[in-house]
Amino acid sequence: MSALPEPGIVIVGASLAGLRGAEALRLRGYTGPLDIVGDEPHPPYDRPPLSKHVLAGELAPDATALPNLVPLRANWHLGVAATGLDREARTLRLADGRALAYRRLLIATGAQARPWPGPERAALSGVFTLRGRDDAAALRAVLAKGPRHVLIVGGGLIGCEAASCCRDLGIDVTLVDPNPTPLARSLGTFVGGVVAGLLERSGVDFRPGAHVELLEGDSFGGFRRAHLRGGETIEAEVAIVALGAVRSTGWLAGAGLMADAGGLTCDGACRALAADGTPCEDIYAAGDVARWPNPIYSGRLISVEHWGNAVEQAGHAARNMLAAPDDQEPYAHLPAFWSSQFGINIKAVGLSEGADSVAIVQGSRAARRFLAVYGRAGRSIAAVSFDEARWLPAYAEQIRAGRPFPPIRDATDQARIEIHAPGFPPRRSEPAAREIVDA
Ligand SMILES: Cc1cc2nc3c(=O)[nH]c(=O)nc-3n(C[C@H](O)[C@H](O)[C@H](O)COP(=O)(O)OP(=O)(O)OC[C@H]3O[C@@H](n4cnc5c(N)ncnc54)[C@H](O)[C@@H]3O)c2cc1C
């Protein structure tokens, strides 16, 4: 009788973190079995172009495939979800009834678009969320038909990028957000006001401080209009629901891990924590799904929903997966993201959350070309540039080192640095890390 093959490494989530994690394992010399499980039917693809070039019709949805940088020699299980995890038996359950044994597991299941609350209204034709390639293809097909009016619910990065694409296509857009400016949660209203100006200049009907209460359908099951709090209605053929993301942890229900819709909690080395707080030596996480104590922020638990973290954390987790338990390196990451909208390149580093001050150190808001630095308690914690990224890497180093605010006295073209209130809306309460009881 032939012996069963030794279980190898299994990766759940066949997207950016999953792919880059697999490549890092091979680059670091792992030669054993490698299985990659993904619930989408597509091989790994890139999400940032979806809300930019794909919606604009400049890039076909299937042209977003991520390049494979290393021969992986992996067994791909695409179009099949992982539905459960038996930690004791070191086995992953799959939706098609199969089970996969693992020696080490990398969880890279990312996040999903937060749907419109109420599945019936969310399912109206003409109501879209934007997370995956199929979402983008379906939305692009509708936009290409030239609808008269698109409603966008939510003025975060994806809502603003979608608004920008729609205006470029000549489509009327109303963007509704409960905050005083777009991007208020990530950049504050001082900088968000510049984005509000961009929306206005491009002809977007921006409704700050407004709440969509109901999406109304017609008798054919199509979206017809939105009802705002206060009674106003907005007629539109398309509604793009851009309400942020929830982490894909539902499949871990009952696995005894510390996970909820805010992420899977890990230790500093990216090892998943069991419900009692002990790290699992054989289970790691990376990318949007992971929440870990970041040494750059004094060990505060953070999760990062940006491209650069998915790549870097996957590489780091791969390193630790192959290392001995007493050789686990902590993962320190300075968050960073970019966005392009209304012809402007926005780049940001650090975590602006909790900032008590902000200063323009290069350029001006009026010219919509500037670099702003955020401070908290006298330390520089984040910076954002609008078409003015030359000094951003230098500021990133200062932020990483926790230098005083504003950090580089002579790296400014301002006669006098004025300090402003950043204007962050009050924080929504986050659920505490806990084990999932329900999927
Ligand atoms: C429209 C859009 C635009 C963006 N633009 C930018 C940008 O401009 N700049 C930037 O920095 N970042 C941007 N991002 C964020 C960036 O794309 C993400 O941070 C990155 O994709 C995270 O990679 P990930 O692999 O961790 O997760 P994901 O990309 O979410 O991948 C997780 C994968 O796991 C799969 N999965 C989930 N559950 C299961 C399961 N139970 N079994 C099997 N598979 C499962 C999912 O279907 C998915 O394929 C954007 C994101 C979106 C959606």
Coordinates of C-alpha atoms and ligand atoms in Angstrom, one line a residue:
M1 CA 0.0 0.0 0.0
S2 CA 1.5 3.4 -1.0
A3 CA 1.8 6.0 1.8
L4 CA -0.5 9.0 1.6
P5 CA 1.5 12.1 0.5
E6 CA 2.7 14.4 3.3
P7 CA 0.3 17.4 3.6
G8 CA 1.9 20.6 2.4
I9 CA 1.0 24.2 2.5
V10 CA -2.6 25.3 1.6
I11 CA -3.5 28.9 0.8
V12 CA -7.2 30.0 1.0
G13 CA -7.9 33.0 -1.2
A14 CA -6.6 33.1 -4.7
S15 CA -6.1 36.8 -5.1
L16 CA -3.3 39.3 -4.5
A17 CA -2.1 38.1 -1.0
G18 CA -2.7 34.4 -1.9
L19 CA -0.6 34.7 -5.1
R20 CA 2.2 36.8 -3.7
G21 CA 2.3 34.5 -0.6
A22 CA 2.6 31.4 -2.9
E23 CA 5.4 33.1 -4.9
A24 CA 7.3 34.1 -1.7
L25 CA 7.1 30.5 -0.4
R26 CA 8.7 29.2 -3.6
L27 CA 11.3 32.0 -3.7
R28 CA 12.3 31.1 -0.2
G29 CA 12.9 27.5 -1.3
Y30 CA 9.7 25.7 -0.3
T31 CA 9.5 22.7 -2.7
G32 CA 6.6 20.7 -1.1
P33 CA 3.0 20.5 -2.1
L34 CA 1.1 23.8 -2.5
D35 CA -2.6 24.0 -2.9
I36 CA -4.4 27.3 -3.6
V37 CA -8.2 27.5 -3.0
G38 CA -10.2 30.4 -4.4
D39 CA -14.0 30.8 -4.5
E40 CA -13.9 33.0 -7.6
P41 CA -13.6 31.1 -11.0
H42 CA -10.8 33.4 -12.2
P43 CA -7.1 33.1 -11.6
P44 CA -5.7 36.0 -9.5
Y45 CA -6.4 39.4 -10.9
D46 CA -5.8 43.0 -9.8
R47 CA -8.6 45.0 -8.2
P48 CA -7.4 48.6 -8.3
P49 CA -8.1 48.9 -12.1
L50 CA -11.7 47.7 -11.6
S51 CA -13.0 51.1 -10.3
K52 CA -10.8 53.1 -12.7
H53 CA -9.8 51.8 -16.1
V54 CA -12.4 48.9 -16.3
L55 CA -15.4 51.1 -15.4
A56 CA -14.1 53.7 -17.9
G57 CA -14.0 51.1 -20.6
E58 CA -10.2 51.5 -21.1
L59 CA -9.4 48.0 -19.9
A60 CA -11.3 44.8 -20.4
P61 CA -12.2 43.0 -17.1
D62 CA -10.2 40.0 -18.1
A63 CA -7.1 42.1 -18.9
T64 CA -6.6 42.6 -15.1
A65 CA -4.9 39.2 -14.5
L66 CA -2.0 39.5 -12.1
P67 CA 1.3 38.5 -13.6
N68 CA 2.8 35.3 -12.1
L69 CA 6.3 36.2 -11.1
V70 CA 7.6 32.7 -10.2
P71 CA 6.7 29.2 -11.4
L72 CA 4.4 28.0 -8.6
R73 CA 3.9 24.3 -9.3
A74 CA 0.6 24.7 -7.4
N75 CA -2.7 22.7 -7.4
W76 CA -5.3 25.4 -8.1
H77 CA -8.8 24.8 -6.8
L78 CA -10.7 27.7 -8.4
G79 CA -14.5 28.3 -8.1
V80 CA -14.6 26.4 -4.9
A81 CA -15.0 28.0 -1.5
A82 CA -13.4 26.9 1.7
T83 CA -16.4 26.3 4.1
G84 CA -14.8 25.3 7.3
L85 CA -11.6 24.5 9.2
D86 CA -10.9 21.7 11.6
R87 CA -7.8 22.8 13.4
E88 CA -7.3 19.6 15.4
A89 CA -7.4 17.5 12.2
R90 CA -5.5 20.2 10.3
T91 CA -8.1 19.9 7.5
L92 CA -9.9 22.5 5.4
R93 CA -13.4 21.7 4.2
L94 CA -14.3 22.7 0.7
A95 CA -17.8 23.6 -0.7
D96 CA -17.6 20.6 -3.2
G97 CA -17.4 18.2 -0.2
R98 CA -13.6 17.6 -0.5
A99 CA -11.2 18.0 2.4
L100 CA -7.7 19.3 2.1
A101 CA -5.1 18.4 4.8
Y102 CA -2.4 21.0 5.5
R103 CA 0.8 21.3 7.4
R104 CA 0.7 25.1 7.3
L105 CA -2.3 27.2 6.2
L106 CA -2.3 30.8 4.9
I107 CA -5.6 32.5 5.2
A108 CA -5.9 35.3 2.5
T109 CA -9.6 35.5 2.0
G110 CA -9.6 39.3 1.9
A111 CA -12.9 41.2 2.1
Q112 CA -16.2 41.6 0.4
A113 CA -18.2 44.7 -0.5
R114 CA -20.6 45.7 2.3
P115 CA -24.0 45.1 0.7
W116 CA -27.0 47.4 0.8
P117 CA -28.7 46.4 4.1
G118 CA -31.8 44.4 3.0
P119 CA -31.2 41.6 0.5
E120 CA -34.4 42.3 -1.5
R121 CA -33.4 45.9 -2.4
A122 CA -29.8 44.9 -2.9
A123 CA -30.9 42.4 -5.5
L124 CA -32.8 45.0 -7.6
S125 CA -31.4 45.1 -11.1
G126 CA -29.4 48.3 -11.5
V127 CA -28.1 48.1 -7.9
F128 CA -24.3 47.3 -7.8
T129 CA -21.5 46.8 -5.4
L130 CA -17.9 46.8 -6.7
R131 CA -15.4 44.4 -5.3
G132 CA -14.7 41.7 -8.0
R133 CA -14.0 41.4 -11.7
D134 CA -17.5 40.1 -12.4
D135 CA -19.0 43.1 -10.5
A136 CA -16.9 45.5 -12.6
A137 CA -17.8 43.7 -15.8
A138 CA -21.6 43.9 -15.1
L139 CA -21.4 47.5 -14.0
R140 CA -19.3 48.5 -17.0
A141 CA -21.8 46.8 -19.4
V142 CA -24.6 48.9 -17.9
L143 CA -22.6 52.2 -18.0
A144 CA -21.7 51.5 -21.6
K145 CA -25.4 51.7 -22.5
G146 CA -25.3 55.3 -21.3
P147 CA -27.7 55.5 -18.4
R148 CA -28.9 59.1 -17.8
H149 CA -28.3 59.2 -14.1
V150 CA -26.2 57.1 -11.6
L151 CA -26.6 57.4 -7.8
I152 CA -23.6 56.6 -5.7
V153 CA -24.1 55.7 -2.1
G154 CA -20.9 56.4 -0.1
G155 CA -18.1 58.9 -0.7
G156 CA -15.1 56.7 0.1
L157 CA -12.3 55.9 -2.4
I158 CA -14.4 53.5 -4.5
G159 CA -17.4 55.8 -4.5
C160 CA -15.3 58.8 -5.7
E161 CA -13.4 56.8 -8.3
A162 CA -16.7 55.5 -9.7
A163 CA -18.1 59.0 -9.7
S164 CA -15.1 60.2 -11.6
C165 CA -15.5 57.4 -14.3
C166 CA -19.2 58.1 -14.7
R167 CA -18.6 61.8 -15.3
D168 CA -15.8 61.0 -17.8
L169 CA -18.5 59.0 -19.6
G170 CA -20.9 62.0 -19.6
I171 CA -23.3 60.4 -17.1
D172 CA -25.1 62.5 -14.5
V173 CA -24.0 61.5 -11.0
T174 CA -25.5 62.1 -7.6
L175 CA -23.1 61.1 -4.7
V176 CA -24.7 60.8 -1.3
D177 CA -22.6 60.6 1.9
P178 CA -23.5 61.2 5.5
N179 CA -20.2 63.1 6.2
P180 CA -19.5 66.8 5.4
T181 CA -17.0 65.9 2.6
P182 CA -16.0 62.9 0.6
L183 CA -13.1 60.8 1.9
A184 CA -13.8 62.3 5.4
R185 CA -13.0 59.1 7.2
S186 CA -9.7 58.4 5.6
L187 CA -8.4 62.0 5.0
G188 CA -10.6 64.3 7.2
T189 CA -12.7 67.2 6.1
F190 CA -9.8 69.6 5.7
V191 CA -8.4 67.6 2.8
G192 CA -11.8 66.0 1.9
G193 CA -13.0 69.5 1.1
V194 CA -10.6 69.5 -1.8
V195 CA -12.2 66.3 -3.1
A196 CA -15.6 68.0 -2.7
G197 CA -14.3 70.8 -4.9
L198 CA -13.2 68.2 -7.5
L199 CA -16.7 66.6 -7.5
E200 CA -18.3 70.0 -7.9
R201 CA -16.0 71.1 -10.7
S202 CA -16.7 67.9 -12.6
G203 CA -20.5 68.4 -12.3
V204 CA -21.2 65.7 -9.6
D205 CA -24.3 66.5 -7.6
F206 CA -22.7 65.9 -4.2
R207 CA -25.0 65.6 -1.2
P208 CA -23.0 65.9 2.0
G209 CA -24.6 65.0 5.3
A210 CA -27.3 63.0 3.6
H211 CA -28.6 59.5 4.2
V212 CA -30.1 57.1 1.7
E213 CA -32.9 55.3 3.6
L214 CA -34.5 53.2 0.9
L215 CA -33.8 52.0 -2.6
E216 CA -37.2 51.7 -4.4
G217 CA -37.8 49.2 -7.2
D218 CA -40.3 49.1 -10.0
S219 CA -42.7 46.3 -10.8
F220 CA -40.0 44.6 -13.0
G221 CA -37.5 44.3 -10.2
G222 CA -35.4 47.2 -11.4
F223 CA -34.0 50.1 -9.4
R224 CA -36.0 53.3 -9.9
R225 CA -35.3 55.8 -7.2
A226 CA -33.7 56.4 -3.8
H227 CA -35.4 58.0 -0.8
L228 CA -33.3 60.2 1.4
R229 CA -33.8 60.8 5.1
G230 CA -36.1 63.9 5.2
G231 CA -38.3 62.8 2.3
E232 CA -36.4 63.8 -0.8
T233 CA -36.2 61.3 -3.6
I234 CA -33.5 60.8 -6.3
E235 CA -34.4 59.2 -9.6
A236 CA -31.7 57.1 -11.2
E237 CA -31.4 54.0 -13.3
V238 CA -28.2 52.8 -11.5
A239 CA -27.2 52.7 -7.9
I240 CA -23.6 52.0 -6.9
V241 CA -23.5 51.0 -3.3
A242 CA -20.0 51.9 -2.0
L243 CA -20.3 51.4 1.7
G244 CA -16.9 49.9 2.4
A245 CA -16.0 46.3 3.0
V246 CA -16.5 43.4 5.5
R247 CA -13.7 40.9 6.0
S248 CA -14.3 37.4 4.6
T249 CA -14.2 35.5 7.9
G250 CA -17.7 33.9 7.9
W251 CA -16.3 30.5 6.7
L252 CA -14.2 30.3 9.9
A253 CA -17.3 30.0 12.1
G254 CA -16.7 27.3 14.7
A255 CA -13.0 27.0 14.0
G256 CA -12.1 28.5 17.4
L257 CA -10.2 31.5 16.0
M258 CA -10.5 35.1 17.0
A259 CA -12.3 36.5 14.0
D260 CA -15.3 38.7 13.1
A261 CA -16.4 41.0 10.3
G262 CA -13.5 43.3 11.2
G263 CA -10.9 40.6 10.5
L264 CA -9.0 37.6 11.7
T265 CA -6.8 38.6 14.7
C266 CA -3.2 37.5 14.5
D267 CA -0.1 37.9 16.6
G268 CA 2.8 40.2 15.5
A269 CA 4.2 37.4 13.4
C270 CA 0.9 37.0 11.3
R271 CA -0.1 33.8 13.1
A272 CA -3.9 33.5 13.7
L273 CA -4.9 33.7 17.3
A274 CA -7.1 31.0 18.8
A275 CA -10.2 32.1 20.7
D276 CA -8.1 31.9 24.0
G277 CA -5.5 34.3 22.5
T278 CA -2.7 31.8 21.8
P279 CA -1.1 31.9 18.4
C280 CA -1.7 28.9 16.1
E281 CA 1.7 27.8 15.0
D282 CA 0.4 26.3 11.7
I283 CA -2.1 29.0 10.6
Y284 CA -1.1 32.4 9.2
A285 CA -3.1 35.3 7.6
A286 CA -2.2 38.1 5.3
G287 CA -3.8 40.9 3.3
D288 CA -7.2 42.6 3.9
V289 CA -8.5 39.8 6.2
A290 CA -5.7 40.1 8.7
R291 CA -5.6 42.3 11.8
W292 CA -2.4 42.3 13.8
P293 CA -0.5 44.4 16.4
N294 CA 1.7 46.7 14.3
P295 CA 4.9 47.7 16.0
I296 CA 4.9 51.0 14.1
Y297 CA 1.8 51.9 16.1
S298 CA 2.9 50.6 19.5
G299 CA 1.4 47.2 18.9
R300 CA -2.1 48.5 18.3
L301 CA -4.3 46.0 16.4
I302 CA -4.8 47.3 12.9
S303 CA -6.0 45.9 9.6
V304 CA -5.1 47.5 6.2
E305 CA -7.3 47.3 3.1
H306 CA -4.6 48.3 0.6
W307 CA -2.7 46.7 -2.2
G308 CA 0.8 47.3 -0.8
N309 CA 0.0 45.6 2.5
A310 CA -1.4 42.5 0.8
V311 CA 1.9 42.1 -1.1
E312 CA 4.2 42.8 1.9
Q313 CA 2.3 40.9 4.5
A314 CA 1.9 37.8 2.3
G315 CA 5.7 37.8 1.8
H316 CA 6.3 38.2 5.5
A317 CA 3.8 35.5 6.5
A318 CA 5.5 33.1 3.9
R319 CA 8.9 33.8 5.6
N320 CA 7.5 33.0 9.0
M321 CA 5.6 29.9 7.8
L322 CA 8.9 28.4 6.8
A323 CA 10.8 29.5 9.9
A324 CA 11.1 27.7 13.3
P325 CA 8.7 28.7 16.1
D326 CA 11.5 30.6 17.8
D327 CA 12.5 32.5 14.7
Q328 CA 9.2 34.3 14.0
E329 CA 9.8 37.9 12.9
P330 CA 7.2 40.6 13.8
Y331 CA 5.5 42.3 10.9
A332 CA 5.9 46.1 10.9
H333 CA 4.1 47.9 8.1
L334 CA 3.5 51.6 7.3
P335 CA 0.2 51.6 5.5
A336 CA 0.0 53.3 2.1
F337 CA -2.5 53.6 -0.7
W338 CA -3.0 55.5 -3.9
S339 CA -6.1 56.5 -5.8
S340 CA -6.7 58.3 -9.1
Q341 CA -9.8 60.3 -9.6
F342 CA -10.9 63.5 -11.5
G343 CA -7.4 63.6 -13.1
I344 CA -5.6 63.7 -9.8
N345 CA -3.2 61.2 -8.3
I346 CA -3.7 60.8 -4.6
K347 CA -1.0 59.0 -2.6
A348 CA -1.1 58.5 1.1
V349 CA 1.2 56.9 3.8
G350 CA 0.6 56.2 7.5
L351 CA -2.6 56.1 9.4
S352 CA -4.4 59.4 9.7
E353 CA -7.0 58.0 12.1
G354 CA -6.8 59.9 15.4
A355 CA -4.9 62.9 14.0
D356 CA -5.4 66.1 15.9
S357 CA -3.7 68.4 13.4
V358 CA -2.9 68.7 9.7
A359 CA -0.6 71.1 7.8
I360 CA 0.0 71.8 4.1
V361 CA 3.8 71.5 3.7
Q362 CA 4.0 71.7 -0.1
G363 CA 1.7 73.4 -2.7
S364 CA -1.8 74.6 -1.9
R365 CA -5.3 73.2 -1.6
A366 CA -6.5 76.0 -3.9
A367 CA -4.3 74.7 -6.7
R368 CA -5.4 71.1 -5.9
R369 CA -1.7 70.2 -5.9
F370 CA -0.3 69.7 -2.4
L371 CA 1.3 67.5 0.3
A372 CA -0.4 67.5 3.7
V373 CA 1.0 66.0 6.9
Y374 CA -1.1 64.8 9.8
G375 CA 0.0 64.9 13.4
R376 CA -1.1 63.5 16.7
A377 CA 0.2 64.6 20.1
G378 CA 3.1 66.3 18.4
R379 CA 4.2 63.3 16.2
S380 CA 3.8 63.0 12.5
I381 CA 1.5 60.0 11.7
A382 CA 0.4 60.3 8.1
A383 CA 0.8 62.3 4.9
V384 CA -1.2 62.6 1.7
S385 CA -0.3 64.1 -1.6
F386 CA -2.5 65.3 -4.4
D387 CA -0.3 65.4 -7.6
E388 CA 2.7 66.3 -5.4
A389 CA 4.4 63.0 -4.4
R390 CA 8.0 64.0 -4.7
W391 CA 8.5 64.5 -0.9
L392 CA 6.2 61.7 0.1
P393 CA 8.9 59.0 0.6
A394 CA 10.9 61.3 2.8
Y395 CA 7.9 62.0 4.9
A396 CA 7.1 58.3 5.0
E397 CA 10.5 57.7 6.7
Q398 CA 9.8 60.5 9.2
I399 CA 6.4 59.0 10.0
R400 CA 7.8 55.5 10.4
A401 CA 10.4 56.9 12.9
G402 CA 7.7 58.8 14.8
R403 CA 9.4 62.2 14.3
P404 CA 7.8 65.5 15.5
F405 CA 5.0 67.1 13.6
P406 CA 5.5 68.6 11.1
P407 CA 8.6 66.5 10.6
I408 CA 11.0 68.1 8.0
R409 CA 11.3 71.8 8.8
D410 CA 13.2 72.7 5.6
A411 CA 11.2 70.4 3.2
T412 CA 8.5 72.9 2.7
D413 CA 7.7 75.6 0.2
Q414 CA 5.4 77.4 2.6
A415 CA 6.4 80.8 4.0
R416 CA 4.7 79.7 7.3
I417 CA 3.3 76.3 8.2
E418 CA -0.3 76.7 9.3
I419 CA -1.8 74.0 11.5
H420 CA -5.4 73.1 11.0
A421 CA -7.9 70.7 12.5
P422 CA -8.1 67.7 10.2
G423 CA -11.9 67.3 10.8
F424 CA -12.4 63.6 11.2
P425 CA -16.0 62.5 11.8
P426 CA -16.7 60.7 15.1
R427 CA -15.6 57.0 14.9
R428 CA -18.1 54.3 14.3
S429 CA -18.0 51.7 17.0
E430 CA -16.0 48.7 15.9
P431 CA -17.0 45.2 17.2
A432 CA -14.4 43.9 19.7
A433 CA -12.3 41.0 18.5
R434 CA -14.2 37.8 19.4
E435 CA -14.8 34.4 18.1
I436 CA -17.5 34.1 15.4
V437 CA -20.6 32.3 16.7
D438 CA -22.6 32.6 13.5
A439 CA -21.5 32.6 9.9
Ligands
LIG1 C1 -12.5 48.3 -6.7 C2 -11.2 48.3 -5.9 C3 -10.3 49.2 -6.1 C4 -9.1 49.3 -5.3 N1 -8.2 50.3 -5.5 C5 -7.1 50.3 -4.8 C6 -6.1 51.3 -5.0 O1 -6.3 52.2 -5.9 N2 -5.0 51.3 -4.2 C7 -4.8 50.4 -3.2 O2 -3.8 50.5 -2.4 N3 -5.7 49.5 -2.9 C8 -6.9 49.4 -3.7 N4 -7.8 48.4 -3.5 C9 -7.6 47.4 -2.4 C10 -6.8 46.2 -2.9 O3 -7.2 45.7 -4.1 C11 -6.9 45.1 -1.8 O4 -6.2 45.6 -0.6 C12 -6.3 43.8 -2.2 O5 -7.0 43.2 -3.2 C13 -6.3 42.8 -1.0 O6 -5.9 41.6 -1.4 P1 -6.2 40.2 -0.6 O7 -5.7 39.1 -1.4 O8 -5.9 40.4 0.8 O9 -7.8 40.2 -0.7 P2 -8.8 40.1 -1.9 O10 -8.3 40.8 -3.1 O11 -10.2 40.5 -1.3 O12 -8.9 38.5 -2.2 C14 -9.4 37.6 -1.4 C15 -9.8 36.4 -2.2 O13 -10.3 35.3 -1.4 C16 -11.5 34.8 -1.9 N5 -12.3 34.2 -0.8 C17 -13.0 34.8 0.1 N6 -13.5 33.8 0.9 C18 -13.1 32.6 0.5 C19 -13.4 31.3 0.9 N7 -14.1 31.0 1.9 N8 -12.8 30.3 0.1 C20 -12.0 30.6 -0.9 N9 -11.8 31.8 -1.4 C21 -12.3 32.8 -0.7 C22 -12.2 36.1 -2.5 O14 -13.2 35.7 -3.4 C23 -11.0 36.7 -3.2 O15 -10.8 36.2 -4.4 C24 -9.0 48.3 -4.3 C25 -9.9 47.4 -4.0 C26 -11.1 47.4 -4.8 C27 -12.1 46.3 -4.5

